[in-house]
Coordinates of C-alpha atoms in Angstrom, one line a residue:
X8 CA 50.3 59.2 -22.4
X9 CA 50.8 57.0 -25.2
X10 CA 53.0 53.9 -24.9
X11 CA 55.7 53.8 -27.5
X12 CA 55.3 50.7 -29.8
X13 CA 57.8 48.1 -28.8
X14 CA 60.7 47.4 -32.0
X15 CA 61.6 43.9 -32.8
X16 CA 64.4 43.7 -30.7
X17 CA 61.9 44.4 -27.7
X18 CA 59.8 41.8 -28.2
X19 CA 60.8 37.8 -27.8
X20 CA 61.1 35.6 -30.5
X21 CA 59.5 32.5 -29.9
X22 CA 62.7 30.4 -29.4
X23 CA 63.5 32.4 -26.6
X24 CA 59.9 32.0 -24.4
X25 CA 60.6 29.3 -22.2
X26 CA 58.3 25.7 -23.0
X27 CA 55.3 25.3 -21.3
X28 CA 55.2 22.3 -19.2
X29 CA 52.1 19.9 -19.7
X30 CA 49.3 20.1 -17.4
X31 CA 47.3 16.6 -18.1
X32 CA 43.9 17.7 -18.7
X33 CA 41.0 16.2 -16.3
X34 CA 38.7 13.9 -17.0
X35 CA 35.3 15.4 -17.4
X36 CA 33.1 15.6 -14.2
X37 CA 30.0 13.2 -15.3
X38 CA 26.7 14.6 -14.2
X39 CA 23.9 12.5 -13.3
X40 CA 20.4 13.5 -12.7
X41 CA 18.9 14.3 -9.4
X42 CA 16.8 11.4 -8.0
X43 CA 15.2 10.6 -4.9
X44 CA 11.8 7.8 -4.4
X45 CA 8.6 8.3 -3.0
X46 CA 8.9 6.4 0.3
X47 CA 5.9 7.3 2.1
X48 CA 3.6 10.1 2.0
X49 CA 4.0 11.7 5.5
X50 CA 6.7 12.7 8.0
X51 CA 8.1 8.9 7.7
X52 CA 8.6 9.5 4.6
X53 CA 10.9 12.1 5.4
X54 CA 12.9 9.5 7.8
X55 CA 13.4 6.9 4.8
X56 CA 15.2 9.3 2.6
X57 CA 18.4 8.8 5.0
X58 CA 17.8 5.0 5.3
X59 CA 17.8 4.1 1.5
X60 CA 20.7 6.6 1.8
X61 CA 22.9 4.3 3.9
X62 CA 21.1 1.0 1.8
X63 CA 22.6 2.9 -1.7
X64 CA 25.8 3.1 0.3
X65 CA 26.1 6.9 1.0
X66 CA 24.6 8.0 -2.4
X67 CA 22.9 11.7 -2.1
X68 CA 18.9 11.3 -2.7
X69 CA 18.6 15.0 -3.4
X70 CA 14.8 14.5 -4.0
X71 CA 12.0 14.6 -1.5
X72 CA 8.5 13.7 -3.4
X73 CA 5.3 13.6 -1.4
X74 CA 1.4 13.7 -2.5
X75 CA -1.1 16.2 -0.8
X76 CA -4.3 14.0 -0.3
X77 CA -7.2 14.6 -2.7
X78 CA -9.8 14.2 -0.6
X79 CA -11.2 18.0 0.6
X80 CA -9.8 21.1 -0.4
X81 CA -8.9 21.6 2.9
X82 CA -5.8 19.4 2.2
X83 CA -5.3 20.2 -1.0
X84 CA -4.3 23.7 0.8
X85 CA -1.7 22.0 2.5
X86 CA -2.2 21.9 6.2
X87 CA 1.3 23.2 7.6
X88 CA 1.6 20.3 9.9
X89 CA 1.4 17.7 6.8
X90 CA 4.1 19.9 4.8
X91 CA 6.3 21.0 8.2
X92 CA 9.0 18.0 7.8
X93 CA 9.1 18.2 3.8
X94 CA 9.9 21.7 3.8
X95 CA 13.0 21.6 6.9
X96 CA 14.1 18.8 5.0
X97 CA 14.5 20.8 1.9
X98 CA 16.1 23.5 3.5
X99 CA 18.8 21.7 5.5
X100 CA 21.1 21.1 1.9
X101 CA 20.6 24.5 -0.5
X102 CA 20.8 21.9 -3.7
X103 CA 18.0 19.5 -2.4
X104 CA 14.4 19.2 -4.3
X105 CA 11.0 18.9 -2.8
X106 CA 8.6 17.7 -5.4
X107 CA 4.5 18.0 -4.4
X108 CA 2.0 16.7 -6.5
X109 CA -1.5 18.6 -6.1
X110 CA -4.4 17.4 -7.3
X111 CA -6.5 19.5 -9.0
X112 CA -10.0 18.8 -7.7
X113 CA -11.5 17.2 -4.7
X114 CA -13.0 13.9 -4.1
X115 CA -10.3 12.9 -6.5
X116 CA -10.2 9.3 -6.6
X117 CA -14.2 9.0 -5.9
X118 CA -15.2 7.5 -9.5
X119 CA -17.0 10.9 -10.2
X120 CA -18.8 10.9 -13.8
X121 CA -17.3 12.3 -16.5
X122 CA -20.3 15.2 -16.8
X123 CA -19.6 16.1 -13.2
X124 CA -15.7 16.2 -13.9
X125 CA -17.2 18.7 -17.0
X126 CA -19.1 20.9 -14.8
X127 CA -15.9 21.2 -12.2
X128 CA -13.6 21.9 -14.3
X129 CA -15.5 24.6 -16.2
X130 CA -16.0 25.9 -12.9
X131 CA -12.2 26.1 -12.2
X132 CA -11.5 27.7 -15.3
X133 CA -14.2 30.5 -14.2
X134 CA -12.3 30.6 -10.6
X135 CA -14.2 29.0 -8.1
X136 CA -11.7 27.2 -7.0
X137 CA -8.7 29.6 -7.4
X138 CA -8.7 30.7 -2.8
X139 CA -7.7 27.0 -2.5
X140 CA -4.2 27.1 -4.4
X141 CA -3.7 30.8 -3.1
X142 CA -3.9 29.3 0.1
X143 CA -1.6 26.5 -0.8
X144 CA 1.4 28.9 -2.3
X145 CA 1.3 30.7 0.8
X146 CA 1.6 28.1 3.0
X147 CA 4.5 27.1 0.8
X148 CA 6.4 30.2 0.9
X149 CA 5.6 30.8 4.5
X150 CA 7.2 27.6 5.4
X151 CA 10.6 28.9 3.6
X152 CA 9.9 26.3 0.3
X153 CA 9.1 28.6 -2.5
X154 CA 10.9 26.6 -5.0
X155 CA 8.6 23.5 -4.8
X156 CA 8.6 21.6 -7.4
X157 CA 4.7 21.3 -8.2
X158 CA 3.0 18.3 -10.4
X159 CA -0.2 19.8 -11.3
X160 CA -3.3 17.1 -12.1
X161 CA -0.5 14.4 -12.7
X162 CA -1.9 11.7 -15.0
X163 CA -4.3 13.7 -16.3
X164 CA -4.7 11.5 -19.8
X165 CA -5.9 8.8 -18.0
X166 CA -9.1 7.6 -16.0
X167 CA -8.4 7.2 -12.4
X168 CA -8.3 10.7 -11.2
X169 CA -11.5 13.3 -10.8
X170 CA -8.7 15.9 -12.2
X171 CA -8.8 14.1 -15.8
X172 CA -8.3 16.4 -18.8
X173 CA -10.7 13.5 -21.4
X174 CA -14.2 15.4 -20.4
X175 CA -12.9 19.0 -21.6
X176 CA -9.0 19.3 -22.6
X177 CA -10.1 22.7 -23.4
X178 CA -11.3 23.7 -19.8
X179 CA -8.9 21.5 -18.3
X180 CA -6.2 23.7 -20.3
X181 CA -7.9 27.2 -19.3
X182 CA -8.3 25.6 -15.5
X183 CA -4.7 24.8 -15.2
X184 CA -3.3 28.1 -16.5
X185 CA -5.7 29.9 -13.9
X186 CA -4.1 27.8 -11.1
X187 CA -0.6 28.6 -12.3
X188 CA -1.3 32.2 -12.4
X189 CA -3.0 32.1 -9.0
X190 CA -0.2 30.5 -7.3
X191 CA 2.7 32.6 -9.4
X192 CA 1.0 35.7 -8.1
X193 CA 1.9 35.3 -4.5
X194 CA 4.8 37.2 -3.4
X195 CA 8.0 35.1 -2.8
X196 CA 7.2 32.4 -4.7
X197 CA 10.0 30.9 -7.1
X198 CA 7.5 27.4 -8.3
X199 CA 8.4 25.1 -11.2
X200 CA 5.3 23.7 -13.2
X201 CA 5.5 19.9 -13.8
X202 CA 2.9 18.9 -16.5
X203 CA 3.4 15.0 -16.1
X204 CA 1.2 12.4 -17.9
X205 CA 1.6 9.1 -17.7
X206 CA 3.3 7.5 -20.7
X207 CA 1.2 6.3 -23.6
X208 CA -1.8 7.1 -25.4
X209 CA -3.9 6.0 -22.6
X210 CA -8.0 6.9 -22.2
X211 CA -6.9 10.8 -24.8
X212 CA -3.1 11.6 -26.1
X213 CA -1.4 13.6 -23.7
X214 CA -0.5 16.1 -26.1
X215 CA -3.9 17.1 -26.4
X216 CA -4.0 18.4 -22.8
X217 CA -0.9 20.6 -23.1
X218 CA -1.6 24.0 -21.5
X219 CA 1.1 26.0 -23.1
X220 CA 4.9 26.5 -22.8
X221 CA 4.0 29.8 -21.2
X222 CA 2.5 28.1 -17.7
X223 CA 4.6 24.8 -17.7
X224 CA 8.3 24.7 -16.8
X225 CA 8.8 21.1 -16.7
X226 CA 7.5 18.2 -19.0
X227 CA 7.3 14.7 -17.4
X228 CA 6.3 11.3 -17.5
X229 CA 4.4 8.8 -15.3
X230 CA 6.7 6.1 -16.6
X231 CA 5.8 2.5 -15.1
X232 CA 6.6 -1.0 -16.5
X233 CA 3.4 -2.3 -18.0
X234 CA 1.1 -3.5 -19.7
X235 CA 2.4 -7.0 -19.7
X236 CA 4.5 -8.6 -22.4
X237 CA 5.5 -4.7 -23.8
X238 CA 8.8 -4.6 -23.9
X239 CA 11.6 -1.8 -23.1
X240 CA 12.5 -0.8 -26.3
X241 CA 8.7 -0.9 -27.3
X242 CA 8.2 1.6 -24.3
X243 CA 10.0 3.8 -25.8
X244 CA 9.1 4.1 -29.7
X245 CA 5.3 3.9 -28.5
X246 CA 3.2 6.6 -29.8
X247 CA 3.5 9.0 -26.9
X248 CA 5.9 7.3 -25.4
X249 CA 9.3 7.4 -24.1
X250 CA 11.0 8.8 -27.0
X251 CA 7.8 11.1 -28.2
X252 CA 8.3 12.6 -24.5
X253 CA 12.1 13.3 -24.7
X254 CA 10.6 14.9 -28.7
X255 CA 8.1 16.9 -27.4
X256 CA 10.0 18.4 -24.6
X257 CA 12.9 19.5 -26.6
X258 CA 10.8 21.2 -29.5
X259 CA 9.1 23.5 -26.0
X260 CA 12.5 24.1 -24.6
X261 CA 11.6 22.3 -21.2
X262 CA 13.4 20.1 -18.8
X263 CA 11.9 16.9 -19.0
X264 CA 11.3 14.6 -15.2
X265 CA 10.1 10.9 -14.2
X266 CA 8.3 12.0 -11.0
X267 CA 6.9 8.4 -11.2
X268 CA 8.9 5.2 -12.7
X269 CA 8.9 1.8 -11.1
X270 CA 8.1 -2.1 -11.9
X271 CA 4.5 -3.1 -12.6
X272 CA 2.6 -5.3 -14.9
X273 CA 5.9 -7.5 -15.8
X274 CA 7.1 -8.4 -12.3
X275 CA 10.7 -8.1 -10.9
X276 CA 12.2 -7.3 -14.1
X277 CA 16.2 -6.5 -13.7
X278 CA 16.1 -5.7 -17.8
X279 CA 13.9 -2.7 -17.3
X280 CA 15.6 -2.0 -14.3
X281 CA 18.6 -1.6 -15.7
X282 CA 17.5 0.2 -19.6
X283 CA 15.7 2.8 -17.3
X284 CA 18.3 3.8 -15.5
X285 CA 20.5 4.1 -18.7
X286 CA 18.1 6.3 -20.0
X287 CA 17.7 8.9 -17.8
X288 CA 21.4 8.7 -17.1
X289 CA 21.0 9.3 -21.3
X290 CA 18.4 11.9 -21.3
X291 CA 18.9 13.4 -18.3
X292 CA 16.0 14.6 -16.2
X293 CA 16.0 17.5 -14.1
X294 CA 14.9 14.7 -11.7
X295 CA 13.3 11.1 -10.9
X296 CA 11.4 9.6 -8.2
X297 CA 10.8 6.0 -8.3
X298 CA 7.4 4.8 -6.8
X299 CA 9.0 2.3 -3.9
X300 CA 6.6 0.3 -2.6
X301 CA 5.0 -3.2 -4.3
X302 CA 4.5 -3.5 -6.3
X303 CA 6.2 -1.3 -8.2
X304 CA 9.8 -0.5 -6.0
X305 CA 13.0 -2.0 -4.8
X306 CA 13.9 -0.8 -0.7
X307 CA 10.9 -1.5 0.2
X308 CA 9.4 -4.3 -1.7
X309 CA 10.7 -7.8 -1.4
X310 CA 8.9 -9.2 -4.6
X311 CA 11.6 -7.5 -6.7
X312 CA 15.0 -8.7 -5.9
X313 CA 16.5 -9.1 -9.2
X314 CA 15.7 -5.2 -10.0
X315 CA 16.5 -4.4 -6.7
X316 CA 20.2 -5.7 -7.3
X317 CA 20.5 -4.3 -10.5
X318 CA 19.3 -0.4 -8.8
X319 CA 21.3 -0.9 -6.1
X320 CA 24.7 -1.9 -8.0
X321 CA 23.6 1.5 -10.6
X322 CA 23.3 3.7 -8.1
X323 CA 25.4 2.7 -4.8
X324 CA 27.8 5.2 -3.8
X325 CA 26.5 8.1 -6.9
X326 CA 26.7 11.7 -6.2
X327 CA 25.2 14.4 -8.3
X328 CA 28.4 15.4 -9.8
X329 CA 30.8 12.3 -9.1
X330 CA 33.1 11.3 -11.7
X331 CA 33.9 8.0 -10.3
X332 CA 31.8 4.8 -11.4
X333 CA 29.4 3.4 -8.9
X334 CA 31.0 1.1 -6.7
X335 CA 29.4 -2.2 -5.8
X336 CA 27.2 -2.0 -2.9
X337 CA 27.9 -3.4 0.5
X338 CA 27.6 -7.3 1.2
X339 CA 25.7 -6.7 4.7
X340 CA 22.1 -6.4 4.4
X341 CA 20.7 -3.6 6.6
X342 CA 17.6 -3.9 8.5
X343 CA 14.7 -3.7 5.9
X344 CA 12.2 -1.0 6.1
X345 CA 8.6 -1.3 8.3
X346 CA 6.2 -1.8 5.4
X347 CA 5.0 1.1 3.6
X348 CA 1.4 2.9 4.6
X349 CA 0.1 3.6 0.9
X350 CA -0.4 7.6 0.6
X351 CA -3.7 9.4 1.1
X352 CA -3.5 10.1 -2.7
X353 CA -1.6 7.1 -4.4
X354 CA 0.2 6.9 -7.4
X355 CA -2.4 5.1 -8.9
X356 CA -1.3 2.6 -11.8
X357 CA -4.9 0.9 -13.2
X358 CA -4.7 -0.1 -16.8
X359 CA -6.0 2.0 -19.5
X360 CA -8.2 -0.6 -21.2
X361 CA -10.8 -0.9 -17.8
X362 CA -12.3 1.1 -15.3
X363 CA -11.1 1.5 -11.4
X364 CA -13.3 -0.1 -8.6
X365 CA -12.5 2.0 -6.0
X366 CA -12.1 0.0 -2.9
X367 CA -10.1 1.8 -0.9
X368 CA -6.0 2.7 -0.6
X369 CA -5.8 -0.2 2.3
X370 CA -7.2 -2.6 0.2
X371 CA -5.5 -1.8 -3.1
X372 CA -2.7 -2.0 -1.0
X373 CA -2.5 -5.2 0.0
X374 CA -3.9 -6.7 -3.5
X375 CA -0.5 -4.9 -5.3
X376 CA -2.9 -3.0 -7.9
X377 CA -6.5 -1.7 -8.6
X378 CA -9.3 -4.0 -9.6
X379 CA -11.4 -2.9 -12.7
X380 CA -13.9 -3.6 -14.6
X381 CA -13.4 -3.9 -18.3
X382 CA -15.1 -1.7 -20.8
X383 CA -13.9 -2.0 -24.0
X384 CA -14.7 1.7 -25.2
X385 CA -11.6 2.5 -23.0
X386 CA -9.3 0.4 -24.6
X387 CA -6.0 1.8 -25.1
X388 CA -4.9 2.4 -28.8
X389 CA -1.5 1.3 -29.9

């Protein structure tokens, strides 16, 4: 049946519909990015994520990040018993983030040759080596974390790891997209790609080693403060730097992440401290991770305690959607953190301009960085 069309007298005029009252709009809800730190590689690792927690005074770390060792391909599998406490952790909040780095190859920090890094990575493009990350994404999904965050051959541009794309960006490209397709073909699995270099030209341009927008989901940056004297602002308009990142990212349509960020080369500097924060509160990342141990952290580093006010007054108190501005953190000092065992597979930071002596994780511990020998066919372009 059709409804008869109303007549003028039928319908109100507007002086007789009654005023609306007024509702005071509210105040956008401001977003900040997901961040977390590496804290230590292992289960205690795990355990710190609550105690920097309390230290940031109740702010949600919603970002686990841990490295599988490099060392055999047995544990670049992922035994279940190194992965076990990452994995509960990520599933006791639904919105919380493990992020894994994998290394690509074994023996990676062993100072292999560059014609032996070839010869491997031709090989893994062929796949030789593809039974070792099957293995892994099971072991992923089994343990009830299918949406790992994976950074594949982090810091590939540089010199330090075995998995370095310089020797043959082309097979290093073709190896990478096998992995991803190895790992993506396991049932269950919901991975994100992380293709993170660190920032800079370093020993080839990063951009150089891209594998394609069709096997990478995120775009990062290995994002520490060095080399000495270089400034913030120069960080960023650096050719394949900050800004170039943020570029690059947005002309792929990808989320962009700091998996790695921290102090370095310059000391305890509160002024990059304080820019970096501002801009990824700016930009935005999907997520961040800073590196927290000397000498490149905050919690547990004491050499830093001018950046370490400035993170903790940033981020005390922040929640990934809260609206109100940090608050200033708490006036009692809580018990400081055992000091940090350096990971299996560090986040290795050696300057560009000279190769790594590799003397071991216990001893680059303790000395705050890698020693290297200079050769000046390295040197990093600017």
């Amino acid at each position: 049946m059709s409804t008869p069309a109303p007549t003028a007298s039928s319908v109100p005029t507007a002086s007789a519909a009654p005023a609306p009252s007024a509702v005071p709009a509210k105040p956008p809800v401001k977003q900040f990015p997901a961040f977390g730190a590496y804290l230590h590689y292992a289960e205690r690792g795990v355990a710190r994520i609550s105690e920097l927690s309390r230290w940031l005074g109740g702010s949600e770390l919603r970002v686990g990040h841990t490295y599988l060792p490099g060392d055999r391909w047995s544990n670049i599998e992922g035994a279940p018993s190194f992965l076990e406490s990452w994995a509960d952790w990520r599933n006791a909040k639904a919105d919380r983030m493990f992020v894994l780095n994998v290394p690509m190859l074994e023996r990676n920090e062993e100072g292999v040759r560059d014609s032996e890094v070839r010869r491997l990575l031709r090989q893994g493009a062929a796949g030789h080596f593809d039974q070792h990350f099957r293995r892994l994404a099971e072991r992923l999904v089994e343990l009830k974390a299918p949406d790992t965050v994976i950074v594949l051959g982090w810091e590939m541009n540089g010199i330090t790891y075995t998995h370095r794309c310089g020797p043959d960006p082309k097979a290093w490209k073709q190896y990478w997209n096998r992995i991803v397709t190895t790992m993506r073909s396991v049932p269950g699995q919901k991975f994100r790609f992380d293709f993170t270099p660190s920032r800079g030209r370093d020993a080839i341009p990063w951009t150089q080693c891209y594998p394609g927008d069709a096997t990478v989901d995120i775009i990062g940056m290995d994002a520490y403060d060095q080399p000495a004297g270089l400034s913030f602002d120069e960080q960023v308009k650096e050719r394949y730097g900050l800004q170039d990142h943020v570029d690059f990212a947005r002309a792929h349509g990808k989320e962009i992440s700091y998996p790695e960020w921290g102090l370095f080369r310059n000391g305890d500097n509160p002024e990059y401290m304080r820019r970096m924060l501002a801009w990824m509160d700016e930009h935005k990342p999907l997520y961040n991770t800073l590196t927290d141990y000397c000498p490149h952290g905050v919690w547990q580093c004491d050499d830093n305690p001018r950046s370490a006010a400035v993170y903790r007054a940033l981020l005390t108190g922040r929640t990934d959607a809260s609206s109100a501005q940090p608050t200033r953190p708490p006036s009692a000092q809580p018990t400081q953190p055992a000091p940090v065992t350096p990971p299996a597979t560090p986040p290795a930071t050696a300057p560009a301009d000279c190769s790594p002596l590799h003397l071991g994780d216990w001893v680059e511990h303790w000395l705050g960085e890698r020693l290297c020998m200079r050769l000046d066919w390295w040197s990093r372009g600017r």
